[in-house]
CSV table of C-alpha atoms (C1' of nucleotides) in Angstrom, one decimal:
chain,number,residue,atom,x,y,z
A,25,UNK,CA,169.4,-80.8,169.6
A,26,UNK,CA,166.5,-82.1,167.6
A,27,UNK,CA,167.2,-82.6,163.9
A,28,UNK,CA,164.4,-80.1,163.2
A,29,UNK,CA,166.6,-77.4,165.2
A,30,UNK,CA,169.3,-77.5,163.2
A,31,UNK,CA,170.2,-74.8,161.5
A,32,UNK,CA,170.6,-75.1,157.3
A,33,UNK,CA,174.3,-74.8,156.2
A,34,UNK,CA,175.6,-77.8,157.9
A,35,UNK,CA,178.8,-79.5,156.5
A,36,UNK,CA,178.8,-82.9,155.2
A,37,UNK,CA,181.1,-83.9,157.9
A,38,UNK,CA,178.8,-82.4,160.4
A,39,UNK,CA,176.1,-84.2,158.8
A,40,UNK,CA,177.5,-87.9,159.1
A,41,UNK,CA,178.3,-87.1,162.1
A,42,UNK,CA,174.8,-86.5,163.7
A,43,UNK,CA,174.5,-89.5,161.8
A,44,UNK,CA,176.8,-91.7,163.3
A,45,UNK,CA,175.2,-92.1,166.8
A,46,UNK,CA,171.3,-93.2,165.4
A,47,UNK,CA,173.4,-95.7,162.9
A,48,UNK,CA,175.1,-97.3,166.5
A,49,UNK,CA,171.8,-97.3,167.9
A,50,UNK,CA,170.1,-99.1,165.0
A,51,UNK,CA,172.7,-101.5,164.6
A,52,UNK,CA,172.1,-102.8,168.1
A,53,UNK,CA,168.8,-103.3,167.1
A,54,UNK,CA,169.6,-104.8,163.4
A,55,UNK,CA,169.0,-108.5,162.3
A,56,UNK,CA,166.6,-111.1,162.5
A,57,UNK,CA,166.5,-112.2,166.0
A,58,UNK,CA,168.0,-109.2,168.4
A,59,UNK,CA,164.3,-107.9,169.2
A,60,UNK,CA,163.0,-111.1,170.0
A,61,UNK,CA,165.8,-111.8,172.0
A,62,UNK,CA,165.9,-108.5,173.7
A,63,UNK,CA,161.9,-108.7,174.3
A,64,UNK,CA,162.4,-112.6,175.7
A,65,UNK,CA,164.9,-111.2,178.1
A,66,UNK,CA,163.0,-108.1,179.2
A,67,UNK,CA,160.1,-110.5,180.8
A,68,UNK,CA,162.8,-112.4,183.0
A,69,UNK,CA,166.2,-114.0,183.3
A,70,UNK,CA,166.3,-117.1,181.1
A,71,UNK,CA,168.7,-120.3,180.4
A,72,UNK,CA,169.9,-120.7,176.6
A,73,UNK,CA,167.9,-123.7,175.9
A,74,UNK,CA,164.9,-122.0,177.9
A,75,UNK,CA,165.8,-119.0,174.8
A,76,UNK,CA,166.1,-121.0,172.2
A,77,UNK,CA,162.4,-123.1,173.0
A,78,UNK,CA,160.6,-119.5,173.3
A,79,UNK,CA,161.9,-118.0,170.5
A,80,UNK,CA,160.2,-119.7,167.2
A,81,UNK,CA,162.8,-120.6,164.2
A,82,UNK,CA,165.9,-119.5,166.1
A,83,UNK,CA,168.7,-121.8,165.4
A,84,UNK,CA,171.5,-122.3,168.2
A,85,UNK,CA,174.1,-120.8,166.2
A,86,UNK,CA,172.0,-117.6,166.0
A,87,UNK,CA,170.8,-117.5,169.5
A,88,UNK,CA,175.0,-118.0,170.4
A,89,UNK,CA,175.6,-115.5,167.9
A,90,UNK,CA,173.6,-112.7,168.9
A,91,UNK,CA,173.7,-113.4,172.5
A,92,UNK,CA,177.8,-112.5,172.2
A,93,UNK,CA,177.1,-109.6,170.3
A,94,UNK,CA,174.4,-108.3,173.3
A,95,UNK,CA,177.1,-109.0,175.9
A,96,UNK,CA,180.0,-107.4,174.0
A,97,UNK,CA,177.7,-104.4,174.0
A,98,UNK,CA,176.5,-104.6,177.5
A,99,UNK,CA,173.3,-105.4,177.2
A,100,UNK,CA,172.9,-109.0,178.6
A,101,UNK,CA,174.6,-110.2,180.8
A,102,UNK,CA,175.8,-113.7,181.0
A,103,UNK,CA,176.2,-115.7,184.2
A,104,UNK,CA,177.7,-119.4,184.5
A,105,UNK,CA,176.4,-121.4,187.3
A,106,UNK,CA,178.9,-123.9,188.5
A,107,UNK,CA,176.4,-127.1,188.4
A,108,UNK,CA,176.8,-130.8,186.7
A,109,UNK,CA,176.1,-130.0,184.1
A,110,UNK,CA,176.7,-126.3,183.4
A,111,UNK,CA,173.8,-123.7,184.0
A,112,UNK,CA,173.9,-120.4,182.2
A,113,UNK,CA,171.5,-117.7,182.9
A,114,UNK,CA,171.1,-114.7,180.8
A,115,UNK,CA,169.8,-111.2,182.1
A,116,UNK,CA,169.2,-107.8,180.6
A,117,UNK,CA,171.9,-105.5,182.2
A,118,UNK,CA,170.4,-102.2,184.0
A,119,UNK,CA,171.8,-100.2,180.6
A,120,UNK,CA,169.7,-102.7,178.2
A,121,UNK,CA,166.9,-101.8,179.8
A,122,UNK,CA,167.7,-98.3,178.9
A,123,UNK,CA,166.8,-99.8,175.9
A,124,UNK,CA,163.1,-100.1,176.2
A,125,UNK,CA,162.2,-96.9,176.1
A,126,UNK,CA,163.7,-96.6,172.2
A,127,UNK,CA,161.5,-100.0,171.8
A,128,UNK,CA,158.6,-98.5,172.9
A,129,UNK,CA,159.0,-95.3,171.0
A,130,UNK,CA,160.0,-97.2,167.9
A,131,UNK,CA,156.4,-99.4,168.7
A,132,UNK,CA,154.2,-96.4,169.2
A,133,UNK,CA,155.7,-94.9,165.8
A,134,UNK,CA,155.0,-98.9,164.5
A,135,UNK,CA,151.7,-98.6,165.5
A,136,UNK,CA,150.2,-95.6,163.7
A,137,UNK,CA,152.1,-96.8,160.2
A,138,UNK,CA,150.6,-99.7,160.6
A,139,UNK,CA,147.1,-98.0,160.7
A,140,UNK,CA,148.6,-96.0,157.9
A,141,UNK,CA,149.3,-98.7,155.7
A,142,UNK,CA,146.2,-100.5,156.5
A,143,UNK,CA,145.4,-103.6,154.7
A,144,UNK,CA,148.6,-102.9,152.2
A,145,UNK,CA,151.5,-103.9,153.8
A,146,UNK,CA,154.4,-105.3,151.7
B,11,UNK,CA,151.6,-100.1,177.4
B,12,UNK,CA,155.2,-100.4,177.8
B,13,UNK,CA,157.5,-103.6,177.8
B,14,UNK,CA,158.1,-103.7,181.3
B,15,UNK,CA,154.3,-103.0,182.2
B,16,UNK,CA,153.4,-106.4,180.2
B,17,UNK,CA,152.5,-109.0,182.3
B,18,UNK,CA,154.1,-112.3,182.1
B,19,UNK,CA,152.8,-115.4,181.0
B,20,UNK,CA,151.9,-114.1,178.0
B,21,UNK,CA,151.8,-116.6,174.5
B,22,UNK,CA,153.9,-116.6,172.0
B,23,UNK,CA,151.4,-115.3,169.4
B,24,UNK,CA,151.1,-111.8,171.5
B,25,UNK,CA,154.7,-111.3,172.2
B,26,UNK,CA,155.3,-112.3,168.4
B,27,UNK,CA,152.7,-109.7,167.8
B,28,UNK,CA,153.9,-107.2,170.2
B,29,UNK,CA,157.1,-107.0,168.2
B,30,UNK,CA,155.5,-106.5,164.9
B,31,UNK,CA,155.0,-102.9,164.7
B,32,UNK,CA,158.6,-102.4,166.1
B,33,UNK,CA,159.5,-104.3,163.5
B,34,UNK,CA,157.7,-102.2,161.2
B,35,UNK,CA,159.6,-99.1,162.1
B,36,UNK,CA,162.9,-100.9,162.1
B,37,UNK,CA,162.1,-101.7,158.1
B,38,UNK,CA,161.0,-98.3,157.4
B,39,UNK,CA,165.1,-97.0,158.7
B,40,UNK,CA,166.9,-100.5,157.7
B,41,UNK,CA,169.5,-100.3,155.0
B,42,UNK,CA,172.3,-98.2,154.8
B,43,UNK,CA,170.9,-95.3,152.6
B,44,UNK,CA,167.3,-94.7,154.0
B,45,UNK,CA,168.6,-92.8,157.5
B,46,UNK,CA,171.0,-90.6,155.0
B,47,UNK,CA,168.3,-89.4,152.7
B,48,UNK,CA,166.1,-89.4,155.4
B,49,UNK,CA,168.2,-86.7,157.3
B,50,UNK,CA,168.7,-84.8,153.6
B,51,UNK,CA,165.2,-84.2,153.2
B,52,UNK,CA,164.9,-82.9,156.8
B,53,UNK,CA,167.0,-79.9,156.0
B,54,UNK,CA,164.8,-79.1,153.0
B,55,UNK,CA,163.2,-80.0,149.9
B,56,UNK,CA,165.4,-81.5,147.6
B,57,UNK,CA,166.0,-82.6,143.2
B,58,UNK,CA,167.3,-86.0,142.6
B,59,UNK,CA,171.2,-84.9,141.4
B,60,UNK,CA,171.3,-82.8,144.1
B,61,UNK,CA,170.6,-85.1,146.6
B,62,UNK,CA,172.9,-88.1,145.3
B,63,UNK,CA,175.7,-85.2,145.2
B,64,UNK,CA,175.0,-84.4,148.9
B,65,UNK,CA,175.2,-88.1,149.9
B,66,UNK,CA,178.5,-89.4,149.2
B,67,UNK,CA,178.7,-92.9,147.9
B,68,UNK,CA,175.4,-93.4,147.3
B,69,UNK,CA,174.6,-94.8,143.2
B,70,UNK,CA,172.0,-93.3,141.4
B,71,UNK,CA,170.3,-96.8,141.2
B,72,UNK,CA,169.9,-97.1,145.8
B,73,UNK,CA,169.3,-93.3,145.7
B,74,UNK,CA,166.0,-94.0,143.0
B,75,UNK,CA,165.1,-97.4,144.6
B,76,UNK,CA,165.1,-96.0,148.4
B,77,UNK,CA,163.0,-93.0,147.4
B,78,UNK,CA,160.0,-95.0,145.9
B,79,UNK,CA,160.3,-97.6,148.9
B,80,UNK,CA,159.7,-94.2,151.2
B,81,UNK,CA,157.7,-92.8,149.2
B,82,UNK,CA,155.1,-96.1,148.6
B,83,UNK,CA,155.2,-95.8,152.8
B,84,UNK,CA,154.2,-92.8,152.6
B,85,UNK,CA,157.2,-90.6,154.4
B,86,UNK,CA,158.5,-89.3,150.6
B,87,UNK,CA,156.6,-86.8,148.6
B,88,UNK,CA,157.9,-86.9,144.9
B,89,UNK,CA,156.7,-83.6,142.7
B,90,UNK,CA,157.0,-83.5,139.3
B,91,UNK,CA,157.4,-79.5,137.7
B,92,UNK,CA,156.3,-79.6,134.1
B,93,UNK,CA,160.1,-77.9,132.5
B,94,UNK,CA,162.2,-79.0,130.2
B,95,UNK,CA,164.2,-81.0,131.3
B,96,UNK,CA,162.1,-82.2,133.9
B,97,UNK,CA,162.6,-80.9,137.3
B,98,UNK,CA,161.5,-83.5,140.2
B,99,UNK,CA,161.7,-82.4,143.7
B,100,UNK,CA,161.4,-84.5,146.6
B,101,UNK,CA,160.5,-83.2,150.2
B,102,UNK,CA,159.1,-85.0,153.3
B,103,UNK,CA,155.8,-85.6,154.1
B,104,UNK,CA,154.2,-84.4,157.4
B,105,UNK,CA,154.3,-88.1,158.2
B,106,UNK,CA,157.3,-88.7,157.6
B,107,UNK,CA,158.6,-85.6,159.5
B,108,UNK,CA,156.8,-87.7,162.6
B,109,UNK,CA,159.5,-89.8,162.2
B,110,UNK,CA,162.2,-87.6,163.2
B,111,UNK,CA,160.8,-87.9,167.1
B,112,UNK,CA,161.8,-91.5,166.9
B,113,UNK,CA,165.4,-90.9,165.1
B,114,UNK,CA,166.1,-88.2,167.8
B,115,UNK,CA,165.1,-90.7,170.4
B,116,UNK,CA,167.6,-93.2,168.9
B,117,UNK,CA,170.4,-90.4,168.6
B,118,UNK,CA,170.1,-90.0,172.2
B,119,UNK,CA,170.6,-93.5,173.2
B,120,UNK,CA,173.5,-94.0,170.3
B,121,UNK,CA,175.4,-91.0,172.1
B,122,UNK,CA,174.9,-92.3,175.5
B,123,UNK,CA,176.3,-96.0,173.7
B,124,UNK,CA,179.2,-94.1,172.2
B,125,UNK,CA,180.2,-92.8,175.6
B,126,UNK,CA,179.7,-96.2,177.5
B,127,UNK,CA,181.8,-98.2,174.9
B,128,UNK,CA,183.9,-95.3,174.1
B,129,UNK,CA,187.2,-96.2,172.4
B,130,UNK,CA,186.6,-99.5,171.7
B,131,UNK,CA,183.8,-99.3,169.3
B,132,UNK,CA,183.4,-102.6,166.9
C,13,DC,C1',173.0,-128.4,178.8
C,14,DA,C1',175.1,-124.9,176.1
C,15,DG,C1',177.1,-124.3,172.8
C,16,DT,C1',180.9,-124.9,167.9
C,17,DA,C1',182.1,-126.2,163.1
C,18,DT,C1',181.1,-126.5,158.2
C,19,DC,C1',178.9,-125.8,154.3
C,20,DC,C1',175.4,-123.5,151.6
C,21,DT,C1',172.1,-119.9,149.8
C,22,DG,C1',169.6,-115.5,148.9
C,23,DC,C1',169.6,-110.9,148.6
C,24,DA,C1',171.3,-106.1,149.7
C,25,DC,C1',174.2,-103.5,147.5
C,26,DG,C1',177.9,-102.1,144.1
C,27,DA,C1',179.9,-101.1,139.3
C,28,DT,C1',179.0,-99.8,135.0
C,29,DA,C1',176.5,-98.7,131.0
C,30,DC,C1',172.5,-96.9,128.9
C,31,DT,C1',167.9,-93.7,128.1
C,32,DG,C1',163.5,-90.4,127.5
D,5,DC,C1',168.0,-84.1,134.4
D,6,DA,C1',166.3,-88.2,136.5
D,7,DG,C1',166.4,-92.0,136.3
D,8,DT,C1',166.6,-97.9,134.3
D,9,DA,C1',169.0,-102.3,133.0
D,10,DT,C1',172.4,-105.7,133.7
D,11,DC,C1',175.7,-108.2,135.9
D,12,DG,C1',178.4,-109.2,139.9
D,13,DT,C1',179.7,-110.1,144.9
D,14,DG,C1',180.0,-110.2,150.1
D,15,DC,C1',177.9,-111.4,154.0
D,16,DA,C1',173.7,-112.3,157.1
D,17,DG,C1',171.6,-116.1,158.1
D,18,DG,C1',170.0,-121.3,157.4
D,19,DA,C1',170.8,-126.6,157.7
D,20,DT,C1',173.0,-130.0,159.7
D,21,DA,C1',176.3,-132.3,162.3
D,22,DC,C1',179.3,-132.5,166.2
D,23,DT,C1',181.3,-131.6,171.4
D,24,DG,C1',183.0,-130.6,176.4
DNA sequence: CAGTATCCTGCACGATACTG
DNA sequence: CAGTATCGTGCAGGATACTG
């Protein structure tokens, strides 16, 4: 059910509820580097140092950070390699991938505002 | 184009660039009081006190600096109905009501998150 | 190479009081 | 009614140093 099809007369419990499910969503997506991360990810497997050259003004405590937080989640996956020394590859899982198509939507929407906004952004 | 219809080997400045109107849309939702008063408008024009009685917790002081932020982009309509005491009713904008396509398409990934990590949400 | 550990800073947001 | 003004504060994120 779209929000528009909802019908008036909605409790305030049912409200925060339809709420609750777009706030998950955007707090996947929330903080400085979890998009660039994500969109590093989506063009290939990479190596955390291999992350943390590609992605400008990331720091490695960020990178470690917010890596954790996309594999508690289930988006990335992380695989150790048993090599001297230690070789780590991270992947976007098959579900993170769902995720591109909310990317993509949130991009096209992106797009027009920023033709919108023309020449006044903040 | 989509993200997984880019071709690799793309520079930095066009991926940084390809995230910017995502970005963009992410700013417009960020903060915990825009999706809330968002979602309020959607089921109808609304007057200030009515609004920050209908959205619990919020302060009269995020509920007044949230509406200008939406309404400087352009998503917020403010009216002002010459009475006494002044009567001022907010409603969405057709352009902002484009927004709701997006926050439906995030709902339906948050749901499908909520089941997948059901039970042992953060 | 792939990360922690510590310390620090700015800003989103809250509490409370006040106003045309 | 529809908001400002002022003063705090917690936490996301930065800088830097260190480690198995």
């Amino acid at each position: 059910m779209t929000l528009a099809q909802q019908k008036p007369g909605k409790t305030h419990a049912e409200c925060t509820k339809a709420i609750l499910p777009v706030r998950d969503a955007l707090d996947i997506l929330s903080g400085k580097w979890k998009l660039p991360i994500i969109i590093s990810l989506s063009f290939g497997n990479k190596r955390f140092s291999q992350m943390a050259k590609e992605i400008p003004g990331i720091t490695d405590k960020m990178l470690s950070k917010e890596l954790r937080d996309l594999e508690i989640n289930q988006l990335v996956k992380r695989t150790v390699y048993d090599a001297v020394p230690v070789v780590v590859e991270y992947s976007m899982t098959p579900y993170g991938k769902s995720l591109e198509r909310v990317i993509d939507e949130l991009r096209d929407w992106g797009v027009l505002h920023r033709k919108k906004v023309m020449g006044k952004m903040k």
